[in-house]
XYZ file of C-alpha atoms in Angstrom:
696
model
C -68.519 -57.532 -0.988
C -68.448 -59.270 -4.370
C -65.452 -59.586 -6.670
C -65.576 -58.218 -10.221
C -63.162 -59.176 -12.979
C -63.162 -58.376 -16.691
C -60.584 -59.099 -19.369
C -60.315 -57.192 -22.665
C -57.705 -58.027 -25.288
C -57.123 -56.101 -28.527
C -54.906 -57.378 -31.357
C -53.723 -60.097 -28.971
C -54.641 -63.558 -30.176
C -55.994 -65.626 -27.272
C -57.730 -68.989 -27.303
C -60.837 -69.612 -25.245
C -59.017 -71.877 -22.798
C -56.530 -69.120 -21.951
C -59.333 -66.572 -21.561
C -61.238 -68.844 -19.157
C -58.054 -69.460 -17.168
C -57.359 -65.720 -16.859
C -60.933 -65.113 -15.675
C -60.880 -67.962 -13.136
C -57.494 -66.870 -11.762
C -58.786 -63.312 -11.412
C -61.801 -64.566 -9.458
C -59.692 -66.878 -7.285
C -57.502 -63.934 -6.234
C -60.641 -62.077 -5.118
C -62.455 -65.019 -3.578
C -62.029 -63.498 -0.113
C -64.550 -60.841 -1.221
C -67.313 -63.408 -1.633
C -67.505 -67.117 -2.302
C -71.181 -68.080 -2.404
C -71.063 -68.592 -6.162
C -68.981 -67.671 -9.200
C -69.616 -67.181 -12.906
C -68.075 -66.002 -16.172
C -69.431 -64.728 -19.492
C -67.298 -65.145 -22.626
C -67.738 -64.552 -26.346
C -69.497 -67.408 -28.176
C -68.845 -68.934 -31.592
C -71.126 -66.541 -33.491
C -71.293 -62.745 -33.547
C -73.245 -61.413 -30.562
C -73.346 -64.830 -28.875
C -72.226 -65.403 -25.276
C -71.401 -68.521 -23.317
C -72.050 -68.526 -19.571
C -70.568 -70.779 -16.909
C -71.977 -70.475 -13.383
C -71.571 -72.571 -10.251
C -72.613 -72.340 -6.608
C -69.642 -72.409 -4.243
C -66.028 -71.549 -4.867
C -64.085 -70.902 -8.046
C -62.703 -74.459 -7.986
C -66.215 -75.734 -8.768
C -66.501 -73.256 -11.649
C -63.189 -74.466 -13.096
C -64.484 -78.038 -12.985
C -67.703 -77.050 -14.751
C -65.767 -75.322 -17.537
C -63.458 -78.331 -17.936
C -66.434 -80.692 -18.228
C -68.241 -78.599 -20.864
C -68.158 -79.430 -24.576
C -67.324 -75.861 -25.621
C -64.531 -75.559 -28.176
C -61.715 -74.228 -25.968
C -59.204 -74.027 -28.833
C -61.135 -71.317 -30.707
C -59.023 -68.152 -30.902
C -59.993 -64.475 -30.807
C -57.877 -61.585 -32.047
C -59.937 -59.196 -29.894
C -62.489 -60.028 -27.213
C -64.086 -58.921 -23.935
C -65.077 -61.249 -21.098
C -66.583 -60.648 -17.655
C -66.548 -62.619 -14.408
C -67.858 -62.369 -10.850
C -67.597 -64.047 -7.467
C -70.663 -63.425 -5.295
C -71.426 -62.656 -1.668
C -75.201 -63.013 -1.504
C -77.340 -59.984 -0.612
C -80.469 -60.366 -2.765
C -81.511 -63.998 -3.035
C -79.748 -67.149 -1.800
C -76.655 -68.616 -3.483
C -77.889 -70.381 -6.634
C -77.005 -70.716 -10.306
C -79.969 -68.483 -11.216
C -78.774 -65.700 -8.884
C -75.152 -66.033 -9.970
C -73.590 -63.251 -12.057
C -73.155 -62.344 -14.906
C -76.862 -61.503 -15.145
C -78.505 -60.966 -18.518
C -81.319 -58.745 -19.741
C -83.101 -61.437 -21.758
C -82.610 -65.012 -23.045
C -80.441 -63.688 -25.909
C -78.186 -61.848 -23.429
C -78.321 -58.560 -25.312
C -76.944 -56.912 -22.179
C -75.016 -58.611 -19.376
C -73.890 -57.093 -16.099
C -71.659 -57.938 -13.142
C -72.120 -55.858 -10.001
C -70.589 -55.257 -6.592
C -72.771 -53.299 -4.162
C -76.488 -52.823 -3.591
C -79.039 -51.016 -5.777
C -81.408 -49.785 -3.091
C -84.260 -48.886 -5.455
C -84.147 -52.209 -7.338
C -87.609 -53.235 -6.045
C -89.215 -50.134 -7.554
C -87.346 -50.635 -10.820
C -88.376 -54.289 -10.935
C -92.039 -53.380 -10.444
C -92.009 -50.771 -13.219
C -90.204 -53.097 -15.649
C -92.548 -56.008 -14.893
C -95.509 -53.763 -15.709
C -93.871 -53.110 -19.069
C -93.773 -56.835 -19.757
C -90.186 -57.706 -18.857
C -89.577 -61.087 -17.225
C -87.226 -61.622 -14.268
C -85.472 -64.921 -13.559
C -83.436 -64.144 -10.443
C -83.954 -62.544 -7.021
C -81.054 -60.147 -7.504
C -81.005 -56.370 -7.647
C -78.502 -56.603 -10.507
C -80.961 -58.182 -12.954
C -83.097 -55.034 -12.731
C -80.092 -53.052 -13.987
C -79.532 -55.396 -16.939
C -83.219 -55.302 -17.945
C -83.377 -51.532 -17.448
C -80.460 -51.183 -19.868
C -82.345 -53.209 -22.502
C -85.539 -51.226 -21.898
C -83.807 -47.903 -22.508
C -82.030 -49.296 -25.580
C -85.294 -50.666 -27.010
C -87.209 -47.454 -26.298
C -85.127 -45.468 -28.798
C -84.980 -47.578 -31.986
C -84.452 -44.554 -34.212
C -81.646 -43.073 -32.165
C -78.804 -45.360 -31.282
C -76.812 -44.009 -28.367
C -73.190 -44.931 -27.789
C -72.605 -47.598 -25.154
C -71.286 -44.958 -22.761
C -74.331 -42.696 -23.193
C -76.616 -45.676 -22.649
C -74.907 -46.611 -19.385
C -74.999 -42.984 -18.199
C -78.749 -42.981 -18.765
C -79.105 -46.185 -16.770
C -77.009 -44.890 -13.887
C -79.226 -41.847 -13.504
C -82.078 -44.128 -12.448
C -80.101 -46.010 -9.789
C -79.764 -45.411 -6.062
C -77.243 -47.091 -3.772
C -73.615 -48.093 -4.083
C -72.140 -50.023 -6.959
C -69.336 -51.024 -9.248
C -70.591 -52.307 -12.606
C -69.210 -53.845 -15.756
C -71.591 -53.832 -18.747
C -71.204 -55.987 -21.884
C -73.568 -56.090 -24.867
C -74.100 -57.956 -28.131
C -75.083 -54.588 -29.666
C -71.622 -53.194 -28.878
C -69.197 -56.053 -29.652
C -65.720 -55.930 -28.121
C -66.709 -53.035 -25.856
C -67.292 -52.822 -22.135
C -68.352 -49.958 -19.908
C -67.523 -49.867 -16.200
C -68.805 -47.462 -13.563
C -68.345 -47.035 -9.842
C -70.049 -45.272 -7.011
C -69.083 -46.320 -3.494
C -67.514 -49.673 -4.473
C -63.865 -50.052 -5.525
C -62.820 -50.603 -9.141
C -59.455 -50.397 -10.874
C -58.159 -51.081 -14.375
C -54.830 -52.728 -15.200
C -53.107 -51.946 -18.508
C -50.641 -54.270 -20.258
C -48.834 -53.309 -23.474
C -45.750 -54.470 -25.331
C -44.596 -50.885 -25.856
C -44.374 -48.169 -23.257
C -47.462 -45.962 -22.971
C -47.058 -42.499 -24.435
C -48.200 -40.794 -21.205
C -48.868 -42.186 -17.742
C -52.385 -40.826 -17.347
C -55.824 -40.973 -18.960
C -57.780 -37.777 -19.556
C -61.220 -37.441 -17.997
C -63.907 -36.409 -20.472
C -66.259 -34.047 -18.672
C -69.992 -33.723 -19.017
C -71.391 -30.458 -20.195
C -73.020 -28.058 -17.727
C -76.529 -29.297 -18.566
C -75.781 -32.898 -17.658
C -75.757 -33.596 -13.937
C -75.328 -36.610 -11.716
C -78.180 -35.814 -9.352
C -80.322 -38.636 -10.717
C -77.852 -41.114 -9.285
C -78.727 -39.998 -5.795
C -82.389 -39.159 -6.292
C -84.201 -39.871 -9.589
C -86.605 -37.114 -10.519
C -90.294 -37.735 -10.166
C -91.770 -38.554 -13.526
C -88.327 -39.233 -14.952
C -88.197 -42.856 -13.901
C -87.111 -45.014 -16.818
C -87.458 -42.095 -19.196
C -84.268 -41.670 -21.257
C -83.156 -38.047 -21.238
C -84.218 -36.158 -24.309
C -84.077 -32.479 -24.841
C -84.213 -29.848 -27.497
C -80.467 -29.866 -27.752
C -80.226 -33.626 -28.208
C -77.455 -35.504 -26.471
C -75.122 -33.437 -24.286
C -71.892 -32.161 -25.759
C -68.916 -33.687 -24.029
C -65.622 -31.885 -23.757
C -63.737 -34.492 -25.748
C -60.056 -35.296 -25.488
C -58.135 -38.072 -27.168
C -57.004 -41.046 -25.123
C -53.384 -39.965 -25.457
C -51.925 -42.773 -23.358
C -52.852 -45.416 -25.925
C -51.579 -43.672 -29.061
C -48.504 -45.286 -30.628
C -45.678 -43.217 -32.093
C -46.768 -43.968 -35.669
C -50.454 -43.450 -34.915
C -51.264 -47.097 -35.565
C -53.234 -49.142 -33.003
C -51.064 -51.294 -30.772
C -51.780 -54.652 -29.091
C -53.076 -54.096 -25.566
C -54.808 -55.893 -22.711
C -57.056 -54.403 -20.022
C -57.949 -56.039 -16.706
C -60.843 -54.631 -14.664
C -61.046 -55.773 -11.032
C -62.304 -54.927 -7.562
C -58.844 -55.521 -6.095
C -55.247 -55.186 -7.271
C -54.494 -58.775 -6.208
C -56.434 -60.006 -9.268
C -54.288 -57.965 -11.644
C -50.761 -58.225 -10.269
C -49.875 -61.453 -12.103
C -50.582 -59.713 -15.423
C -49.418 -56.136 -14.970
C -48.351 -53.612 -12.348
C -49.686 -50.616 -14.290
C -53.117 -49.670 -12.925
C -55.441 -46.714 -12.603
C -58.059 -46.331 -9.890
C -61.511 -45.116 -10.854
C -63.136 -42.527 -8.613
C -66.786 -42.261 -7.610
C -68.989 -41.314 -10.597
C -66.304 -42.267 -13.128
C -67.479 -44.211 -16.188
C -64.776 -46.023 -18.155
C -65.282 -47.202 -21.730
C -62.899 -49.754 -23.278
C -63.066 -50.291 -27.030
C -60.675 -50.767 -29.967
C -57.667 -50.862 -27.662
C -58.429 -47.522 -26.016
C -59.668 -46.550 -22.582
C -61.787 -43.414 -22.211
C -62.935 -42.110 -18.836
C -66.128 -40.069 -18.682
C -67.544 -38.214 -15.748
C -70.875 -36.577 -15.168
C -70.868 -33.247 -13.380
C -72.574 -33.123 -9.969
C -75.679 -31.010 -9.560
C -73.755 -28.436 -7.511
C -71.477 -27.860 -10.497
C -68.368 -28.801 -8.561
C -65.520 -29.922 -10.799
C -63.940 -33.351 -10.303
C -60.875 -33.698 -8.132
C -58.614 -34.109 -11.164
C -58.879 -33.793 -14.943
C -57.072 -37.082 -15.450
C -56.541 -40.447 -13.773
C -52.923 -41.373 -13.192
C -51.656 -44.780 -14.290
C -49.791 -45.955 -11.201
C -47.315 -48.757 -10.576
C -48.338 -51.373 -8.001
C -45.764 -52.026 -5.299
C -46.927 -55.531 -4.335
C -45.375 -58.731 -5.679
C -47.172 -61.913 -6.739
C -45.346 -63.886 -4.014
C -46.962 -61.691 -1.379
C -50.442 -62.943 -2.288
C -49.454 -66.626 -2.415
C -49.573 -69.014 0.572
C -45.984 -70.211 0.189
C -45.107 -72.882 2.761
C -48.245 -72.254 4.848
C -51.514 -74.182 4.800
C -53.737 -71.097 4.919
C -53.468 -67.363 4.257
C -54.472 -66.644 7.861
C -51.594 -68.728 9.180
C -49.185 -67.020 6.786
C -50.372 -63.567 7.822
C -50.062 -64.360 11.538
C -46.465 -65.461 10.964
C -45.711 -62.390 8.834
C -46.376 -60.009 11.724
C -42.724 -59.598 12.793
C -42.079 -58.245 9.271
C -45.348 -56.343 8.875
C -44.830 -54.326 12.073
C -41.325 -53.429 10.849
C -42.829 -52.285 7.541
C -45.300 -50.090 9.423
C -42.427 -48.447 11.320
C -39.915 -48.350 8.437
C -38.763 -44.818 7.643
C -40.973 -43.393 10.375
C -39.220 -44.291 13.620
C -35.693 -43.036 14.246
C -34.520 -45.282 17.097
C -31.231 -43.371 17.477
C -32.968 -40.076 18.201
C -36.200 -41.551 19.594
C -38.202 -39.602 17.047
C -41.387 -40.366 15.072
C -42.059 -38.831 11.646
C -45.343 -39.492 9.870
C -44.983 -37.515 6.650
C -48.671 -37.692 5.803
C -49.576 -35.825 9.008
C -46.729 -33.317 9.283
C -48.548 -30.322 7.781
C -51.648 -30.941 9.894
C -50.074 -31.534 13.316
C -50.757 -27.980 14.620
C -54.450 -28.277 13.619
C -54.793 -31.690 15.286
C -53.151 -30.422 18.478
C -55.594 -27.501 18.597
C -58.607 -29.767 18.094
C -61.187 -29.848 20.849
C -61.595 -33.660 20.604
C -60.481 -36.648 18.550
C -63.210 -38.932 17.193
C -62.155 -42.383 15.951
C -64.572 -44.043 13.563
C -64.215 -47.660 12.378
C -65.799 -51.119 12.156
C -64.822 -54.596 13.378
C -61.102 -55.206 13.873
C -60.288 -51.576 13.001
C -62.653 -50.447 15.772
C -60.772 -52.644 18.236
C -57.428 -51.107 17.247
C -58.935 -47.698 18.078
C -60.141 -48.974 21.469
C -56.638 -50.380 22.088
C -54.922 -47.018 21.524
C -57.541 -44.677 22.983
C -55.865 -44.561 26.400
C -52.417 -43.678 25.035
C -53.941 -40.893 22.903
C -55.655 -39.440 25.959
C -52.487 -39.749 28.020
C -50.050 -38.232 25.510
C -52.265 -35.576 23.881
C -54.575 -34.711 26.807
C -57.337 -34.257 24.224
C -60.723 -35.946 24.842
C -61.060 -39.060 22.666
C -64.176 -40.958 21.620
C -64.315 -44.189 19.614
C -67.348 -44.775 17.398
C -68.678 -47.739 15.454
C -69.271 -46.219 12.018
C -72.760 -47.671 11.565
C -73.963 -46.454 14.975
C -72.244 -43.096 14.456
C -74.376 -42.556 11.345
C -77.570 -43.898 12.912
C -77.300 -41.382 15.759
C -76.392 -38.466 13.481
C -73.631 -37.691 15.967
C -72.891 -33.945 16.382
C -69.582 -33.059 14.706
C -68.007 -29.600 14.744
C -65.346 -27.773 12.743
C -62.738 -28.022 15.494
C -63.122 -31.810 15.814
C -60.476 -34.169 14.421
C -62.061 -37.308 12.977
C -59.872 -40.366 12.339
C -61.188 -43.081 10.014
C -59.541 -46.488 10.277
C -60.041 -49.231 7.677
C -57.782 -51.986 6.334
C -59.210 -51.852 2.820
C -60.067 -48.155 2.808
C -63.359 -49.153 1.153
C -65.537 -50.004 4.184
C -68.961 -48.594 3.268
C -70.092 -47.421 6.725
C -66.735 -45.787 7.424
C -66.785 -43.968 4.057
C -70.294 -42.655 4.728
C -69.193 -41.482 8.182
C -66.193 -39.768 6.566
C -68.420 -37.884 4.125
C -70.756 -36.926 6.974
C -67.814 -35.355 8.837
C -66.417 -33.657 5.726
C -69.767 -31.936 5.213
C -69.528 -30.548 8.755
C -66.066 -29.093 8.270
C -64.074 -31.408 10.556
C -60.461 -32.311 9.809
C -60.560 -35.900 8.521
C -57.594 -38.251 8.898
C -57.382 -41.675 7.234
C -55.508 -44.735 8.518
C -55.646 -47.400 5.802
C -53.624 -50.234 4.309
C -54.593 -49.948 0.641
C -52.959 -47.118 -1.290
C -55.399 -45.389 -3.626
C -58.474 -46.521 -1.690
C -61.504 -44.254 -1.268
C -60.687 -43.275 2.325
C -57.058 -42.490 1.453
C -58.221 -40.208 -1.373
C -61.068 -38.420 0.395
C -59.432 -37.607 3.751
C -57.384 -34.442 4.257
C -54.334 -36.364 5.446
C -53.432 -39.737 6.881
C -51.182 -42.725 7.420
C -50.751 -45.864 5.341
C -50.099 -48.792 7.665
C -47.999 -50.670 5.047
C -49.013 -54.103 6.357
C -48.836 -55.647 2.885
C -51.620 -57.554 1.099
C -54.181 -59.288 3.305
C -56.015 -62.193 1.678
C -57.414 -63.988 4.742
C -60.678 -62.596 6.128
C -59.289 -62.478 9.677
C -57.267 -59.210 9.301
C -54.551 -60.373 11.687
C -51.727 -58.221 10.294
C -54.049 -55.256 9.936
C -54.818 -55.185 13.668
C -51.199 -55.101 14.827
C -50.140 -52.640 12.103
C -53.093 -50.326 12.777
C -52.254 -50.512 16.479
C -48.682 -49.386 15.796
C -49.679 -46.707 13.267
C -52.135 -45.153 15.735
C -49.579 -45.385 18.529
C -46.994 -43.591 16.364
C -49.583 -40.921 15.636
C -50.082 -40.325 19.380
C -46.304 -40.207 19.889
C -45.821 -37.625 17.148
C -48.637 -35.449 18.468
C -46.928 -35.335 21.877
C -43.415 -34.535 20.630
C -43.795 -30.899 21.688
C -44.451 -31.902 25.309
C -41.237 -32.102 27.357
C -43.104 -33.622 30.303
C -43.799 -36.759 28.221
C -40.244 -37.185 26.888
C -39.357 -40.072 29.216
C -42.626 -41.891 28.501
C -42.135 -41.443 24.744
C -38.598 -42.798 24.914
C -39.774 -45.864 26.826
C -42.464 -46.596 24.206
C -40.090 -46.145 21.255
C -37.584 -48.517 22.885
C -40.471 -50.977 23.263
C -41.240 -50.611 19.537
C -37.618 -51.474 18.748
C -37.837 -54.764 20.661
C -41.316 -55.661 19.392
C -40.497 -57.724 16.241
C -38.208 -60.123 18.122
C -40.789 -60.433 20.936
C -43.494 -61.324 18.382
C -41.205 -64.102 17.045
C -40.837 -65.311 20.613
C -44.633 -65.550 20.982
C -44.955 -67.412 17.670
C -42.544 -70.073 18.948
C -45.252 -71.088 21.459
C -47.617 -72.114 18.662
C -47.464 -75.824 19.520
C -48.764 -75.327 23.066
C -51.659 -73.245 21.697
C -52.504 -76.065 19.318
C -52.718 -78.365 22.357
C -55.195 -75.989 24.035
C -57.355 -76.085 20.900
C -57.370 -79.876 20.768
C -57.544 -80.320 24.542
C -59.166 -78.063 27.121
C -61.120 -75.992 24.544
C -62.080 -78.875 22.266
C -65.838 -79.295 21.736
C -66.697 -76.222 23.819
C -69.675 -74.141 22.684
C -68.795 -70.872 24.381
C -65.779 -68.939 25.645
C -65.337 -65.810 27.791
C -62.280 -63.567 27.479
C -61.683 -60.931 30.113
C -59.159 -58.211 30.695
C -58.848 -54.624 31.824
C -57.326 -51.341 30.656
C -55.255 -51.813 27.507
C -56.228 -55.495 27.450
C -59.960 -54.916 27.055
C -59.386 -54.376 23.331
C -57.314 -57.575 23.269
C -60.322 -59.480 24.611
C -62.711 -57.895 22.118
C -60.445 -58.662 19.170
C -59.636 -62.170 20.422
C -63.346 -62.938 20.838
C -64.053 -61.617 17.331
C -61.361 -63.823 15.807
C -62.617 -66.933 17.622
C -66.251 -66.392 16.650
C -65.619 -65.482 12.996
C -63.064 -68.226 12.264
C -64.009 -71.146 14.539
C -67.776 -70.334 14.907
C -67.531 -70.711 18.695
C -69.585 -68.204 20.659
C -67.076 -65.960 22.405
C -67.400 -62.729 24.312
C -64.873 -60.118 25.372
C -65.631 -58.788 28.854
C -64.189 -55.823 30.734
C -62.958 -57.410 33.970
C -64.158 -54.392 35.958
C -67.731 -55.213 34.902
C -67.568 -58.818 36.106
C -69.738 -58.228 39.169
C -72.369 -56.393 37.106
C -73.704 -59.478 35.362
C -71.100 -61.671 33.613
C -70.119 -63.392 36.882
C -73.457 -65.234 36.723
C -72.102 -67.205 33.747
C -69.074 -68.531 35.635
C -68.953 -72.143 36.809
C -66.708 -75.166 36.330
C -68.100 -75.758 32.828
C -67.543 -72.277 31.408
C -64.164 -71.909 29.646
C -62.468 -68.593 30.442
C -59.326 -66.877 29.186
C -58.143 -64.009 31.378
C -55.441 -61.559 30.254
C -53.310 -60.851 33.319
C -50.084 -59.264 32.134
C -48.196 -56.967 34.496
C -49.206 -53.321 34.254
C -50.713 -50.716 36.594
C -54.034 -52.608 36.678
C -52.474 -55.995 37.488
C -53.780 -56.070 41.114
C -57.342 -55.401 39.914
C -57.169 -58.220 37.353
C -55.797 -60.509 40.105
C -58.966 -59.694 42.029
C -61.092 -60.724 39.042
C -59.052 -63.936 38.772
C -59.793 -64.694 42.436
C -63.513 -64.095 41.914
C -63.828 -66.520 38.995
C -61.676 -69.252 40.570
C -63.826 -69.000 43.722
C -66.734 -69.984 41.440
C -64.809 -73.101 40.304
C -63.695 -71.660 36.968
C -60.461 -73.066 35.555
C -59.202 -70.148 33.475
C -56.376 -70.079 30.963
C -54.188 -67.123 31.965
C -52.255 -65.008 29.469
C -49.390 -63.691 31.606
C -45.805 -62.485 31.385
C -42.897 -64.918 31.187
C -41.369 -63.838 34.496
C -44.604 -63.647 36.504
C -44.110 -65.807 39.628
C -47.408 -64.756 41.213
C -49.556 -67.062 39.094
C -50.778 -69.936 41.324
C -49.359 -73.373 40.608
C -51.460 -75.687 38.503
C -53.055 -72.851 36.520
C -52.923 -73.218 32.731
C -50.899 -70.350 31.310
C -49.915 -68.790 27.999
C -46.650 -66.952 28.619
C -45.699 -63.844 26.615
C -42.738 -61.433 26.906
C -43.193 -58.266 28.932
C -43.152 -54.883 27.211
C -44.445 -51.352 27.783
C -48.084 -51.363 28.923
C -49.433 -49.673 25.769
C -47.632 -52.225 23.538
C -48.493 -55.332 25.556
C -51.763 -55.806 23.677
C -49.857 -56.519 20.439
C -48.036 -59.448 22.036
C -51.177 -60.652 23.843
C -53.387 -60.809 20.735
C -51.102 -63.172 18.806
C -51.804 -66.254 20.992
C -55.547 -65.582 20.541
C -55.105 -65.316 16.761
C -53.284 -68.657 16.751
C -55.852 -70.205 19.065
C -58.741 -69.197 16.791
C -56.841 -70.626 13.816
C -56.219 -73.993 15.502
C -59.812 -74.238 16.754
C -61.076 -73.756 13.208
C -58.624 -76.235 11.680
C -59.447 -78.842 14.344
C -63.156 -78.558 13.495
C -62.520 -78.782 9.763
C -63.650 -75.242 8.964
C -62.341 -73.213 6.025
C -60.110 -70.707 7.782
C -59.645 -68.308 4.876
C -63.293 -68.303 3.824
C -65.510 -68.360 6.928
C -69.207 -68.695 6.238
C -71.358 -65.617 5.692
C -68.384 -63.218 5.815
C -66.358 -61.266 3.284
C -63.069 -59.438 3.624
C -63.986 -56.039 2.272
C -67.388 -54.809 3.446
C -68.456 -52.417 0.692
C -72.181 -52.399 1.512
C -73.947 -50.831 4.490
């Protein structure tokens, strides 16, 4: 949930002002991940010295604090390493003391930035306090920094390398994390490690790299990673020592960073939680995998990996340096006031990008290359289990009916956290589909690993290429919605909806009886982008609803039926998370079983009443609430003449029933945006929330 950024330059002269600007820009690009507080740690004026700048609130406040300081910003460094962090509070309230980077002692011998949760931090804190170490903050991260110093101090006669030291520390930790370590004992070096939280490294050089990969340096057979998951009894805080001394690593040179003449070359490294923080500097990145430890020093990057206790080899012996496809302009607001507004208006293009190269409108054919080899296995599956959280869960609810109709396979939709809590039975002939915008959602990843252990076929539907879910599933679909900076995930919902729908269409292509239905849906997909533009043209009337009939309301009910139940759930989620108004999505068929008691002339209601096979039943629900003096806003089709006169309406174009939810959600996205703006709330950074949920 937090944002990590580190900047390492080698043989590249940079002044302190430039370094601070690079760090602050990197944090600002990741501010959606957490914005309770922000801090940076940079090299000081003397060897081993560090300067810290920390501020509660957003990065703008941190910039101001740096500008007001009396630090010499013109001082230049030929080589340096700096670390930065934007926080989403888990342990301790937002405060300067709890702000990262966190140090091991007043001299800052070791400093750490961290994304994730160390679940055994309380036990570590207790042990370290008994050994005389003082804690300043409430955070779990400080225990890691102090533990690092303790292990370093406990072996004065044997100085480990920075990498070996960090490996020893990691063996004592439980939970999920991405770390960057910096130390005065190892100048101009940093070590990063990840387990369960995303981390990538950007590389910028003047000359072309010799090879486009970095070798992974394996641990020997005696060195295992089991301590990461469960520290051994009696081994707590005890650095590993053995008759053979330190383990022998299978060494390989960092070939990518060797110049033709063998001389070191100027280079810059950027470590971040998200590619958006790196794109303005370089497009060349490598993604670290779980249990990778990266060491940057003297212009070289080495990746180390400890072998798991089962002896299984890593997935690859190298990490590929990839080229990012996104452009800087894609993560800028442009002419819009907020990222959420921009992303709502980008949906005509984002849905086209999701379909591009996959839908042949001339032959009415769907081709999802990532699934092609697995289609026979999916069709033979005894059931399809969707697993997701939040908005991604709603996209699964929205497409469940079309999956059941076109595949005739039983479908269940699970909230990832509840799925794990129940220890849901999963079998080898199940097909489990994991949906996540970021591909890093902690609960969904844990559910994925649970299903992999039980032999099920696992399919990923994600937006971020190279994410954990995209790497660990057997096959999958990238939704290609483009970068999402706003917390609201507006583009992700519509693109996930379409990606899942295309998946159902491809699974049914061998069924002649569904040919006419498939053709109708594909024709609807063809018309969808222009229909979305049509809906967006009604933005002004939605703004009037926000400032008029819904102004100053404390609660809102949204109701619909069939395909539109998911629309109500997602619309209610958007309204509550962006405008802080209590809102609830209700299945119209359940109205008489309780929710009807809430209805009176003072309760605002939005009812989704577009024309499909369930239209008469929703009309019945409309009659029931108006009989109780409700004055609902009705989302209906443009040509619907059956809506009583005087009723407030939001008109949308008519399309195929299974696609109607895409057009119906856009007015609710806009409505939530205008409600938030009217009340003066920060649309892109709603309180207490973060974009990428990388903790359970």
